[in-house]
């Protein structure tokens, strides 16, 4: 039985193993887990979502109230902004993720918009701040006070049809590590927008400046800072697995996924060998509107020796994976082409 690859035990941070990523939808037990603080335990019977701030009428919604509202489903490829941080040099601080901090799941719950409609945000509401029930010390430790995991979403993204307060994942009640009882799901955005254990929503009229908005999840570069938002175009090879020895004298079917939070996947190219010769891969239908697109490519007959395979995705917004990612101090958004090395042997 494959298990998650633990990156840090406490608080739990773990990658999906390659076996799990070979399936279109990742099994719940093997979906990656990213937590900044210990996992809070919230009884469903005690749960209440407070919806407040710049609204006509604040509300408090019990779990059952959410459960009895119309439910919607969306299949989403979610990637941690720190996925592939280990591929950056010099290595930034932060969890040293390899390539398994990405997974795909089907989420079911209430439209965030339906909840906002109940409280009527003021016309000048700019963002909705979602607070998790988890808290702990800041990583930079320049303040003695604990912080809560809180993230603001622009009002348009909050009102989007497919932005959900999810109660279920892959057909089952949410598990504690994935945000039980209720979490945000923001398709197309990097993981940090998908606030887990949400207990408060607050409409605000000024840009939110909380720790996880301004000090974390920003591309800190020499030229300044930009917010981390939508997922950058990326692809991964899931077959053959890197620990497999390939057969010389035969062709090899390379398979993988490609995704982007900026649009659909327009094309995937594959390079066989280290050179700059790229071949178009065949694309299949995406697993969901916000989920990865399967692709495949058959190599020419393999020669014995070392083989390097690379895949490079391009999205409909015109973005293509770079050869080298733009380095940033906190190590986010590494969507560079990643070479995989294989041994090819006569059998
Ligand atoms: N409350 C809370 N929500 C959170 C986080 C967190 O630490 N606390 N981590 C975020 C990050 S960085 C990611 S990548 C996703 C991961 O979701 P998962 O653990 O269900 O895969 O949750 C996001 N939501
Ligand atoms: Mo993340």
mmCIF file of C-alpha atoms and ligand atoms in Angstrom:
data_model
loop_
_atom_site.group_PDB
_atom_site.id
_atom_site.type_symbol
_atom_site.label_atom_id
_atom_site.label_comp_id
_atom_site.label_asym_id
_atom_site.label_seq_id
_atom_site.Cartn_x
_atom_site.Cartn_y
_atom_site.Cartn_z
ATOM 1 C CA UNK A 1 0.000 0.000 0.000
ATOM 2 C CA UNK A 2 1.510 3.359 -0.967
ATOM 3 C CA UNK A 3 1.503 6.009 1.734
ATOM 4 C CA UNK A 4 1.945 9.776 1.804
ATOM 5 C CA UNK A 5 5.565 10.926 1.857
ATOM 6 C CA UNK A 6 5.967 12.890 5.043
ATOM 7 C CA UNK A 7 7.950 16.126 4.679
ATOM 8 C CA UNK A 8 7.320 17.237 8.263
ATOM 9 C CA UNK A 9 5.595 15.226 11.000
ATOM 10 C CA UNK A 10 4.390 18.063 13.187
ATOM 11 C CA UNK A 11 2.529 19.962 11.943
ATOM 12 C CA UNK A 12 1.741 17.386 9.269
ATOM 13 C CA UNK A 13 3.048 18.124 5.788
ATOM 14 C CA UNK A 14 3.057 15.246 3.324
ATOM 15 C CA UNK A 15 3.234 14.646 -0.419
ATOM 16 C CA UNK A 16 1.199 12.344 -2.603
ATOM 17 C CA UNK A 17 3.253 9.347 -3.743
ATOM 18 C CA UNK A 18 3.717 8.921 -7.477
ATOM 19 C CA UNK A 19 1.464 5.808 -7.518
ATOM 20 C CA UNK A 20 -1.416 7.953 -6.258
ATOM 21 C CA UNK A 21 -0.744 10.645 -8.847
ATOM 22 C CA UNK A 22 -1.076 8.139 -11.669
ATOM 23 C CA UNK A 23 -4.856 8.148 -11.092
ATOM 24 C CA UNK A 24 -7.014 10.980 -12.506
ATOM 25 C CA UNK A 25 -8.492 11.672 -9.055
ATOM 26 C CA UNK A 26 -6.164 11.223 -6.095
ATOM 27 C CA UNK A 27 -7.486 8.971 -3.338
ATOM 28 C CA UNK A 28 -8.405 10.990 -0.259
ATOM 29 C CA UNK A 29 -5.946 9.119 1.952
ATOM 30 C CA UNK A 30 -3.105 10.008 -0.430
ATOM 31 C CA UNK A 31 -4.020 13.622 -1.336
ATOM 32 C CA UNK A 32 -1.158 15.845 -0.234
ATOM 33 C CA UNK A 33 -1.508 17.649 3.093
ATOM 34 C CA UNK A 34 -0.169 21.093 3.863
ATOM 35 C CA UNK A 35 -0.636 22.563 7.338
ATOM 36 C CA UNK A 36 1.049 25.562 8.926
ATOM 37 C CA UNK A 37 -0.164 24.708 12.446
ATOM 38 C CA UNK A 38 -1.505 21.692 14.360
ATOM 39 C CA UNK A 39 -4.803 20.382 12.994
ATOM 40 C CA UNK A 40 -7.723 21.797 15.004
ATOM 41 C CA UNK A 41 -10.482 19.431 16.026
ATOM 42 C CA UNK A 42 -13.968 20.871 15.615
ATOM 43 C CA UNK A 43 -17.110 18.874 16.419
ATOM 44 C CA UNK A 44 -19.733 19.249 13.697
ATOM 45 C CA UNK A 45 -22.457 19.732 16.320
ATOM 46 C CA UNK A 46 -20.525 22.690 17.772
ATOM 47 C CA UNK A 47 -19.484 24.199 14.464
ATOM 48 C CA UNK A 48 -20.637 27.687 13.499
ATOM 49 C CA UNK A 49 -19.573 29.839 10.566
ATOM 50 C CA UNK A 50 -19.764 33.509 11.396
ATOM 51 C CA UNK A 51 -20.316 35.761 8.387
ATOM 52 C CA UNK A 52 -19.723 39.355 9.253
ATOM 53 C CA UNK A 53 -17.916 42.623 8.426
ATOM 54 C CA UNK A 54 -19.120 45.068 5.777
ATOM 55 C CA UNK A 55 -22.497 43.376 5.356
ATOM 56 C CA UNK A 56 -26.129 44.370 5.781
ATOM 57 C CA UNK A 57 -26.797 41.654 8.346
ATOM 58 C CA UNK A 58 -24.264 39.353 10.033
ATOM 59 C CA UNK A 59 -25.173 35.674 10.307
ATOM 60 C CA UNK A 60 -23.975 32.610 12.101
ATOM 61 C CA UNK A 61 -24.513 29.353 10.216
ATOM 62 C CA UNK A 62 -24.472 25.933 11.840
ATOM 63 C CA UNK A 63 -23.078 22.907 9.988
ATOM 64 C CA UNK A 64 -26.613 21.608 9.372
ATOM 65 C CA UNK A 65 -27.675 24.951 7.909
ATOM 66 C CA UNK A 66 -24.867 24.631 5.334
ATOM 67 C CA UNK A 67 -25.718 20.985 4.715
ATOM 68 C CA UNK A 68 -29.310 21.870 3.880
ATOM 69 C CA UNK A 69 -28.399 24.533 1.325
ATOM 70 C CA UNK A 70 -28.028 23.592 -2.388
ATOM 71 C CA UNK A 71 -24.806 21.606 -2.892
ATOM 72 C CA UNK A 72 -22.435 21.834 -5.856
ATOM 73 C CA UNK A 73 -19.515 19.720 -6.972
ATOM 74 C CA UNK A 74 -16.225 20.604 -8.596
ATOM 75 C CA UNK A 75 -13.166 18.507 -9.446
ATOM 76 C CA UNK A 76 -9.997 20.484 -8.820
ATOM 77 C CA UNK A 77 -6.275 19.998 -9.233
ATOM 78 C CA UNK A 78 -4.846 21.752 -6.189
ATOM 79 C CA UNK A 79 -1.168 22.562 -5.995
ATOM 80 C CA UNK A 80 0.765 24.000 -3.089
ATOM 81 C CA UNK A 81 2.577 27.184 -4.139
ATOM 82 C CA UNK A 82 5.686 25.616 -2.592
ATOM 83 C CA UNK A 83 5.504 22.450 -4.702
ATOM 84 C CA UNK A 84 8.926 21.732 -6.261
ATOM 85 C CA UNK A 85 10.629 24.210 -3.951
ATOM 86 C CA UNK A 86 13.467 21.683 -3.748
ATOM 87 C CA UNK A 87 14.153 22.427 -7.419
ATOM 88 C CA UNK A 88 15.120 26.027 -6.645
ATOM 89 C CA UNK A 89 18.702 27.012 -6.065
ATOM 90 C CA UNK A 90 19.738 28.346 -3.636
ATOM 91 C CA UNK A 91 17.066 26.507 -1.640
ATOM 92 C CA UNK A 92 14.698 28.996 0.013
ATOM 93 C CA UNK A 93 13.436 28.431 3.570
ATOM 94 C CA UNK A 94 10.103 26.640 3.833
ATOM 95 C CA UNK A 95 8.993 23.051 3.439
ATOM 96 C CA UNK A 96 11.355 21.254 1.041
ATOM 97 C CA UNK A 97 8.633 19.914 -1.266
ATOM 98 C CA UNK A 98 9.559 17.718 -4.192
ATOM 99 C CA UNK A 99 6.899 17.249 -6.882
ATOM 100 C CA UNK A 100 4.096 15.635 -4.859
ATOM 101 C CA UNK A 101 2.431 18.693 -3.320
ATOM 102 C CA UNK A 102 -0.256 18.535 -5.984
ATOM 103 C CA UNK A 103 -3.382 16.369 -6.098
ATOM 104 C CA UNK A 104 -6.832 16.206 -7.654
ATOM 105 C CA UNK A 105 -10.083 15.775 -5.734
ATOM 106 C CA UNK A 106 -13.813 16.216 -6.156
ATOM 107 C CA UNK A 107 -15.191 18.669 -3.648
ATOM 108 C CA UNK A 108 -18.850 19.132 -2.750
ATOM 109 C CA UNK A 109 -20.428 21.914 -0.778
ATOM 110 C CA UNK A 110 -22.172 25.244 -0.751
ATOM 111 C CA UNK A 111 -21.396 28.111 -3.108
ATOM 112 C CA UNK A 112 -19.634 30.843 -1.165
ATOM 113 C CA UNK A 113 -21.763 33.245 -3.185
ATOM 114 C CA UNK A 114 -24.986 31.777 -1.762
ATOM 115 C CA UNK A 115 -23.689 32.440 1.754
ATOM 116 C CA UNK A 116 -22.636 35.987 0.824
ATOM 117 C CA UNK A 117 -26.089 36.619 -0.653
ATOM 118 C CA UNK A 118 -27.598 35.844 2.763
ATOM 119 C CA UNK A 119 -25.634 38.664 4.428
ATOM 120 C CA UNK A 120 -25.588 41.192 1.558
ATOM 121 C CA UNK A 121 -22.035 42.598 1.484
ATOM 122 C CA UNK A 122 -21.900 46.382 1.092
ATOM 123 C CA UNK A 123 -21.269 47.704 -2.421
ATOM 124 C CA UNK A 124 -17.761 48.803 -1.453
ATOM 125 C CA UNK A 125 -16.769 45.356 -0.125
ATOM 126 C CA UNK A 126 -13.416 44.610 -1.730
ATOM 127 C CA UNK A 127 -12.425 41.226 -0.320
ATOM 128 C CA UNK A 128 -13.720 38.389 1.797
ATOM 129 C CA UNK A 129 -11.327 37.314 4.552
ATOM 130 C CA UNK A 130 -11.628 33.653 5.536
ATOM 131 C CA UNK A 131 -10.243 32.620 8.935
ATOM 132 C CA UNK A 132 -9.253 29.096 9.870
ATOM 133 C CA UNK A 133 -9.551 27.703 13.383
ATOM 134 C CA UNK A 134 -5.813 26.947 13.427
ATOM 135 C CA UNK A 135 -3.233 29.238 14.943
ATOM 136 C CA UNK A 136 0.373 29.290 16.064
ATOM 137 C CA UNK A 137 3.617 31.267 16.101
ATOM 138 C CA UNK A 138 4.809 33.247 13.086
ATOM 139 C CA UNK A 139 7.688 31.728 11.198
ATOM 140 C CA UNK A 140 9.709 34.940 11.169
ATOM 141 C CA UNK A 141 9.167 35.143 14.965
ATOM 142 C CA UNK A 142 9.463 38.933 14.980
ATOM 143 C CA UNK A 143 6.211 39.081 16.878
ATOM 144 C CA UNK A 144 5.453 37.194 20.109
ATOM 145 C CA UNK A 145 1.768 36.849 19.205
ATOM 146 C CA UNK A 146 0.277 33.784 17.625
ATOM 147 C CA UNK A 147 -1.394 34.215 14.239
ATOM 148 C CA UNK A 148 -4.498 32.623 12.780
ATOM 149 C CA UNK A 149 -4.403 31.245 9.247
ATOM 150 C CA UNK A 150 -6.388 33.895 7.364
ATOM 151 C CA UNK A 151 -6.554 34.713 3.677
ATOM 152 C CA UNK A 152 -8.444 37.339 1.699
ATOM 153 C CA UNK A 153 -10.107 36.611 -1.610
ATOM 154 C CA UNK A 154 -11.085 39.409 -4.016
ATOM 155 C CA UNK A 155 -14.869 39.782 -3.974
ATOM 156 C CA UNK A 156 -15.169 38.655 -7.613
ATOM 157 C CA UNK A 157 -13.332 35.394 -6.881
ATOM 158 C CA UNK A 158 -15.437 34.918 -3.744
ATOM 159 C CA UNK A 159 -18.617 35.355 -5.794
ATOM 160 C CA UNK A 160 -17.464 33.017 -8.561
ATOM 161 C CA UNK A 161 -19.859 30.163 -9.381
ATOM 162 C CA UNK A 162 -17.321 27.468 -8.529
ATOM 163 C CA UNK A 163 -15.872 28.856 -5.312
ATOM 164 C CA UNK A 164 -17.187 26.508 -2.636
ATOM 165 C CA UNK A 165 -17.404 26.039 1.086
ATOM 166 C CA UNK A 166 -16.743 22.317 0.844
ATOM 167 C CA UNK A 167 -18.240 19.788 3.257
ATOM 168 C CA UNK A 168 -17.233 16.677 1.323
ATOM 169 C CA UNK A 169 -14.182 15.392 -0.537
ATOM 170 C CA UNK A 170 -14.353 12.503 -3.005
ATOM 171 C CA UNK A 171 -17.865 11.561 -1.843
ATOM 172 C CA UNK A 172 -17.061 11.440 1.868
ATOM 173 C CA UNK A 173 -17.393 13.814 4.775
ATOM 174 C CA UNK A 174 -14.262 15.995 5.010
ATOM 175 C CA UNK A 175 -11.366 14.544 7.018
ATOM 176 C CA UNK A 176 -9.675 16.637 9.749
ATOM 177 C CA UNK A 177 -6.429 17.076 7.783
ATOM 178 C CA UNK A 178 -8.295 18.452 4.774
ATOM 179 C CA UNK A 179 -10.239 21.064 6.724
ATOM 180 C CA UNK A 180 -13.191 19.429 8.491
ATOM 181 C CA UNK A 181 -15.920 20.388 8.991
ATOM 182 C CA UNK A 182 -15.792 23.120 6.302
ATOM 183 C CA UNK A 183 -13.091 24.488 3.992
ATOM 184 C CA UNK A 184 -12.849 26.885 1.086
ATOM 185 C CA UNK A 185 -12.176 25.554 -2.403
ATOM 186 C CA UNK A 186 -11.041 28.176 -4.908
ATOM 187 C CA UNK A 187 -10.494 26.450 -8.273
ATOM 188 C CA UNK A 188 -7.507 27.698 -10.230
ATOM 189 C CA UNK A 189 -5.718 29.249 -7.263
ATOM 190 C CA UNK A 190 -2.684 27.867 -5.480
ATOM 191 C CA UNK A 191 -3.413 25.873 -2.324
ATOM 192 C CA UNK A 192 -3.138 28.704 0.205
ATOM 193 C CA UNK A 193 -6.416 30.262 -1.013
ATOM 194 C CA UNK A 194 -8.301 27.095 -0.046
ATOM 195 C CA UNK A 195 -8.628 27.939 3.658
ATOM 196 C CA UNK A 196 -9.295 24.892 5.820
ATOM 197 C CA UNK A 197 -11.327 24.774 9.074
ATOM 198 C CA UNK A 198 -13.097 28.024 8.084
ATOM 199 C CA UNK A 199 -14.979 29.468 11.035
ATOM 200 C CA UNK A 200 -15.286 33.098 9.998
ATOM 201 C CA UNK A 201 -15.906 35.056 6.814
ATOM 202 C CA UNK A 202 -15.495 38.809 6.945
ATOM 203 C CA UNK A 203 -16.278 41.249 4.152
ATOM 204 C CA UNK A 204 -13.742 44.093 4.172
ATOM 205 C CA UNK A 205 -13.542 47.415 2.340
ATOM 206 C CA UNK A 206 -9.754 47.824 2.640
ATOM 207 C CA UNK A 207 -7.097 45.382 1.358
ATOM 208 C CA UNK A 208 -6.376 42.773 4.022
ATOM 209 C CA UNK A 209 -2.826 42.915 5.384
ATOM 210 C CA UNK A 210 -2.644 39.786 7.575
ATOM 211 C CA UNK A 211 0.529 37.739 8.023
ATOM 212 C CA UNK A 212 -0.420 35.029 5.512
ATOM 213 C CA UNK A 213 -1.437 37.710 2.987
ATOM 214 C CA UNK A 214 1.576 40.011 3.145
ATOM 215 C CA UNK A 215 4.446 38.103 4.770
ATOM 216 C CA UNK A 216 3.808 34.648 3.266
ATOM 217 C CA UNK A 217 2.503 33.629 -0.150
ATOM 218 C CA UNK A 218 4.182 36.529 -1.926
ATOM 219 C CA UNK A 219 6.753 36.270 -4.698
ATOM 220 C CA UNK A 220 9.576 38.192 -3.019
ATOM 221 C CA UNK A 221 12.002 39.113 -5.757
ATOM 222 C CA UNK A 222 14.839 41.579 -6.143
ATOM 223 C CA UNK A 223 12.474 43.966 -7.897
ATOM 224 C CA UNK A 224 9.691 43.870 -5.299
ATOM 225 C CA UNK A 225 6.775 41.732 -4.168
ATOM 226 C CA UNK A 226 3.740 40.288 -5.913
ATOM 227 C CA UNK A 227 0.887 38.271 -4.423
ATOM 228 C CA UNK A 228 0.749 34.553 -5.152
ATOM 229 C CA UNK A 229 -2.663 33.942 -6.726
ATOM 230 C CA UNK A 230 -3.492 31.600 -9.590
ATOM 231 C CA UNK A 231 -1.631 28.407 -10.358
ATOM 232 C CA UNK A 232 1.077 28.743 -13.010
ATOM 233 C CA UNK A 233 1.024 26.416 -16.009
ATOM 234 C CA UNK A 234 2.812 23.142 -15.260
ATOM 235 C CA UNK A 235 3.098 19.507 -16.265
ATOM 236 C CA UNK A 236 4.402 16.330 -14.715
ATOM 237 C CA UNK A 237 5.399 12.922 -16.015
ATOM 238 C CA UNK A 238 3.782 10.106 -14.003
ATOM 239 C CA UNK A 239 4.653 7.161 -16.244
ATOM 240 C CA UNK A 240 7.149 5.636 -16.566
ATOM 241 C CA UNK A 241 7.976 5.942 -12.858
ATOM 242 C CA UNK A 242 11.561 7.110 -12.342
ATOM 243 C CA UNK A 243 12.619 3.919 -10.547
ATOM 244 C CA UNK A 244 11.761 1.788 -13.571
ATOM 245 C CA UNK A 245 14.450 0.507 -15.941
ATOM 246 C CA UNK A 246 13.308 0.986 -19.534
ATOM 247 C CA UNK A 247 13.691 -1.602 -22.271
ATOM 248 C CA UNK A 248 16.101 -0.854 -25.088
ATOM 249 C CA UNK A 249 14.854 -1.609 -28.588
ATOM 250 C CA UNK A 250 11.252 -0.760 -27.728
ATOM 251 C CA UNK A 251 9.227 2.417 -27.760
ATOM 252 C CA UNK A 252 7.975 3.861 -24.503
ATOM 253 C CA UNK A 253 4.660 5.577 -23.896
ATOM 254 C CA UNK A 254 5.211 8.584 -21.654
ATOM 255 C CA UNK A 255 2.158 9.784 -19.726
ATOM 256 C CA UNK A 256 1.463 12.712 -17.508
ATOM 257 C CA UNK A 257 -0.747 15.595 -16.509
ATOM 258 C CA UNK A 258 -0.777 19.296 -17.293
ATOM 259 C CA UNK A 259 -2.692 22.089 -15.555
ATOM 260 C CA UNK A 260 -2.969 25.860 -15.276
ATOM 261 C CA UNK A 261 -5.014 28.275 -13.229
ATOM 262 C CA UNK A 262 -4.862 30.806 -16.060
ATOM 263 C CA UNK A 263 -6.810 28.842 -18.647
ATOM 264 C CA UNK A 264 -7.022 25.460 -20.298
ATOM 265 C CA UNK A 265 -4.023 23.454 -21.374
ATOM 266 C CA UNK A 266 -3.351 24.317 -25.017
ATOM 267 C CA UNK A 267 -0.455 21.942 -25.673
ATOM 268 C CA UNK A 268 2.196 19.766 -24.103
ATOM 269 C CA UNK A 269 5.549 19.109 -25.751
ATOM 270 C CA UNK A 270 7.979 16.365 -24.835
ATOM 271 C CA UNK A 271 11.740 16.286 -25.327
ATOM 272 C CA UNK A 272 13.506 12.933 -25.507
ATOM 273 C CA UNK A 273 17.162 13.313 -24.610
ATOM 274 C CA UNK A 274 18.743 16.471 -23.306
ATOM 275 C CA UNK A 275 18.539 18.423 -26.551
ATOM 276 C CA UNK A 276 16.194 21.134 -27.662
ATOM 277 C CA UNK A 277 13.998 19.038 -29.926
ATOM 278 C CA UNK A 278 10.391 19.086 -28.756
ATOM 279 C CA UNK A 279 7.501 16.922 -29.992
ATOM 280 C CA UNK A 280 3.804 17.587 -29.475
ATOM 281 C CA UNK A 281 2.151 15.182 -27.036
ATOM 282 C CA UNK A 282 -1.397 13.975 -27.517
ATOM 283 C CA UNK A 283 -3.902 15.643 -25.189
ATOM 284 C CA UNK A 284 -6.951 13.924 -23.773
ATOM 285 C CA UNK A 285 -10.006 15.531 -22.155
ATOM 286 C CA UNK A 286 -9.315 17.262 -18.819
ATOM 287 C CA UNK A 287 -10.439 15.326 -15.736
ATOM 288 C CA UNK A 288 -12.633 18.319 -14.828
ATOM 289 C CA UNK A 289 -13.039 21.982 -15.709
ATOM 290 C CA UNK A 290 -10.440 22.831 -13.040
ATOM 291 C CA UNK A 291 -8.564 19.560 -13.067
ATOM 292 C CA UNK A 292 -5.498 18.415 -14.925
ATOM 293 C CA UNK A 293 -5.384 17.339 -18.563
ATOM 294 C CA UNK A 294 -3.967 13.896 -19.380
ATOM 295 C CA UNK A 295 -1.363 13.726 -22.135
ATOM 296 C CA UNK A 296 0.723 10.992 -23.692
ATOM 297 C CA UNK A 297 3.629 10.651 -26.067
ATOM 298 C CA UNK A 298 5.260 7.622 -27.655
ATOM 299 C CA UNK A 299 9.040 7.846 -27.876
ATOM 300 C CA UNK A 300 11.086 6.540 -30.806
ATOM 301 C CA UNK A 301 12.825 3.191 -30.227
ATOM 302 C CA UNK A 302 15.003 3.561 -27.148
ATOM 303 C CA UNK A 303 18.770 3.050 -27.247
ATOM 304 C CA UNK A 304 20.631 1.565 -24.276
ATOM 305 C CA UNK A 305 22.097 4.111 -21.901
ATOM 306 C CA UNK A 306 20.766 7.110 -20.103
ATOM 307 C CA UNK A 307 17.518 8.742 -21.151
ATOM 308 C CA UNK A 308 16.302 12.189 -20.145
ATOM 309 C CA UNK A 309 12.605 13.000 -20.536
ATOM 310 C CA UNK A 310 11.071 16.442 -20.175
ATOM 311 C CA UNK A 311 7.531 17.757 -20.623
ATOM 312 C CA UNK A 312 6.537 21.368 -21.187
ATOM 313 C CA UNK A 313 2.951 22.641 -21.040
ATOM 314 C CA UNK A 314 1.453 25.773 -22.603
ATOM 315 C CA UNK A 315 -1.923 27.177 -21.559
ATOM 316 C CA UNK A 316 -4.597 29.048 -23.525
ATOM 317 C CA UNK A 317 -3.489 32.307 -21.873
ATOM 318 C CA UNK A 318 -0.200 31.861 -23.749
ATOM 319 C CA UNK A 319 2.008 30.960 -20.775
ATOM 320 C CA UNK A 320 4.603 28.205 -21.208
ATOM 321 C CA UNK A 321 6.689 26.468 -18.547
ATOM 322 C CA UNK A 322 10.140 28.055 -18.367
ATOM 323 C CA UNK A 323 13.386 26.064 -18.461
ATOM 324 C CA UNK A 324 14.448 27.740 -15.244
ATOM 325 C CA UNK A 325 11.985 29.193 -12.752
ATOM 326 C CA UNK A 326 12.248 32.734 -11.536
ATOM 327 C CA UNK A 327 13.879 32.473 -8.123
ATOM 328 C CA UNK A 328 12.035 34.135 -5.258
ATOM 329 C CA UNK A 329 12.995 34.326 -1.586
ATOM 330 C CA UNK A 330 10.114 32.211 -0.272
ATOM 331 C CA UNK A 331 10.325 29.647 -3.041
ATOM 332 C CA UNK A 332 6.863 29.757 -4.607
ATOM 333 C CA UNK A 333 5.593 28.936 -8.064
ATOM 334 C CA UNK A 334 8.407 26.735 -9.371
ATOM 335 C CA UNK A 335 6.792 25.626 -12.614
ATOM 336 C CA UNK A 336 10.023 25.009 -14.506
ATOM 337 C CA UNK A 337 10.400 22.059 -16.863
ATOM 338 C CA UNK A 338 11.757 19.180 -14.774
ATOM 339 C CA UNK A 339 14.066 16.636 -16.405
ATOM 340 C CA UNK A 340 13.586 13.007 -15.365
ATOM 341 C CA UNK A 341 16.463 10.583 -15.838
ATOM 342 C CA UNK A 342 15.980 6.905 -16.725
ATOM 343 C CA UNK A 343 18.203 3.929 -17.411
ATOM 344 C CA UNK A 344 17.576 2.072 -20.635
ATOM 345 C CA UNK A 345 18.886 -1.496 -20.758
ATOM 346 C CA UNK A 346 18.941 -4.440 -23.139
ATOM 347 C CA UNK A 347 16.970 -7.192 -21.461
HETATM 348 N N1 LIG B 1 -6.590 27.013 7.932
HETATM 349 C C1 LIG B 1 -5.621 26.652 7.069
HETATM 350 N N2 LIG B 1 -5.946 26.493 5.780
HETATM 351 C C2 LIG B 1 -5.010 26.125 4.880
HETATM 352 C C3 LIG B 1 -3.658 25.946 5.260
HETATM 353 C C4 LIG B 1 -3.337 26.117 6.629
HETATM 354 O O1 LIG B 1 -2.189 25.958 7.067
HETATM 355 N N3 LIG B 1 -4.350 26.468 7.499
HETATM 356 N N4 LIG B 1 -2.714 25.641 4.308
HETATM 357 C C5 LIG B 1 -3.045 26.052 2.949
HETATM 358 C C6 LIG B 1 -2.101 25.560 1.965
HETATM 359 S S1 LIG B 1 -0.620 26.371 1.898
HETATM 360 C C7 LIG B 1 -2.423 24.553 1.081
HETATM 361 S S2 LIG B 1 -1.337 24.107 -0.140
HETATM 362 C C8 LIG B 1 -3.727 23.843 1.169
HETATM 363 C C9 LIG B 1 -3.540 22.346 1.218
HETATM 364 O O2 LIG B 1 -4.766 21.673 1.335
HETATM 365 P P1 LIG B 1 -4.761 20.120 1.703
HETATM 366 O O3 LIG B 1 -3.956 19.932 2.959
HETATM 367 O O4 LIG B 1 -6.181 19.702 1.858
HETATM 368 O O5 LIG B 1 -4.105 19.416 0.551
HETATM 369 O O6 LIG B 1 -4.472 24.238 2.311
HETATM 370 C C10 LIG B 1 -4.448 25.638 2.553
HETATM 371 N N5 LIG B 1 -5.391 25.960 3.598
HETATM 372 MO MO1 LIG B 2 0.506 25.637 0.037
#
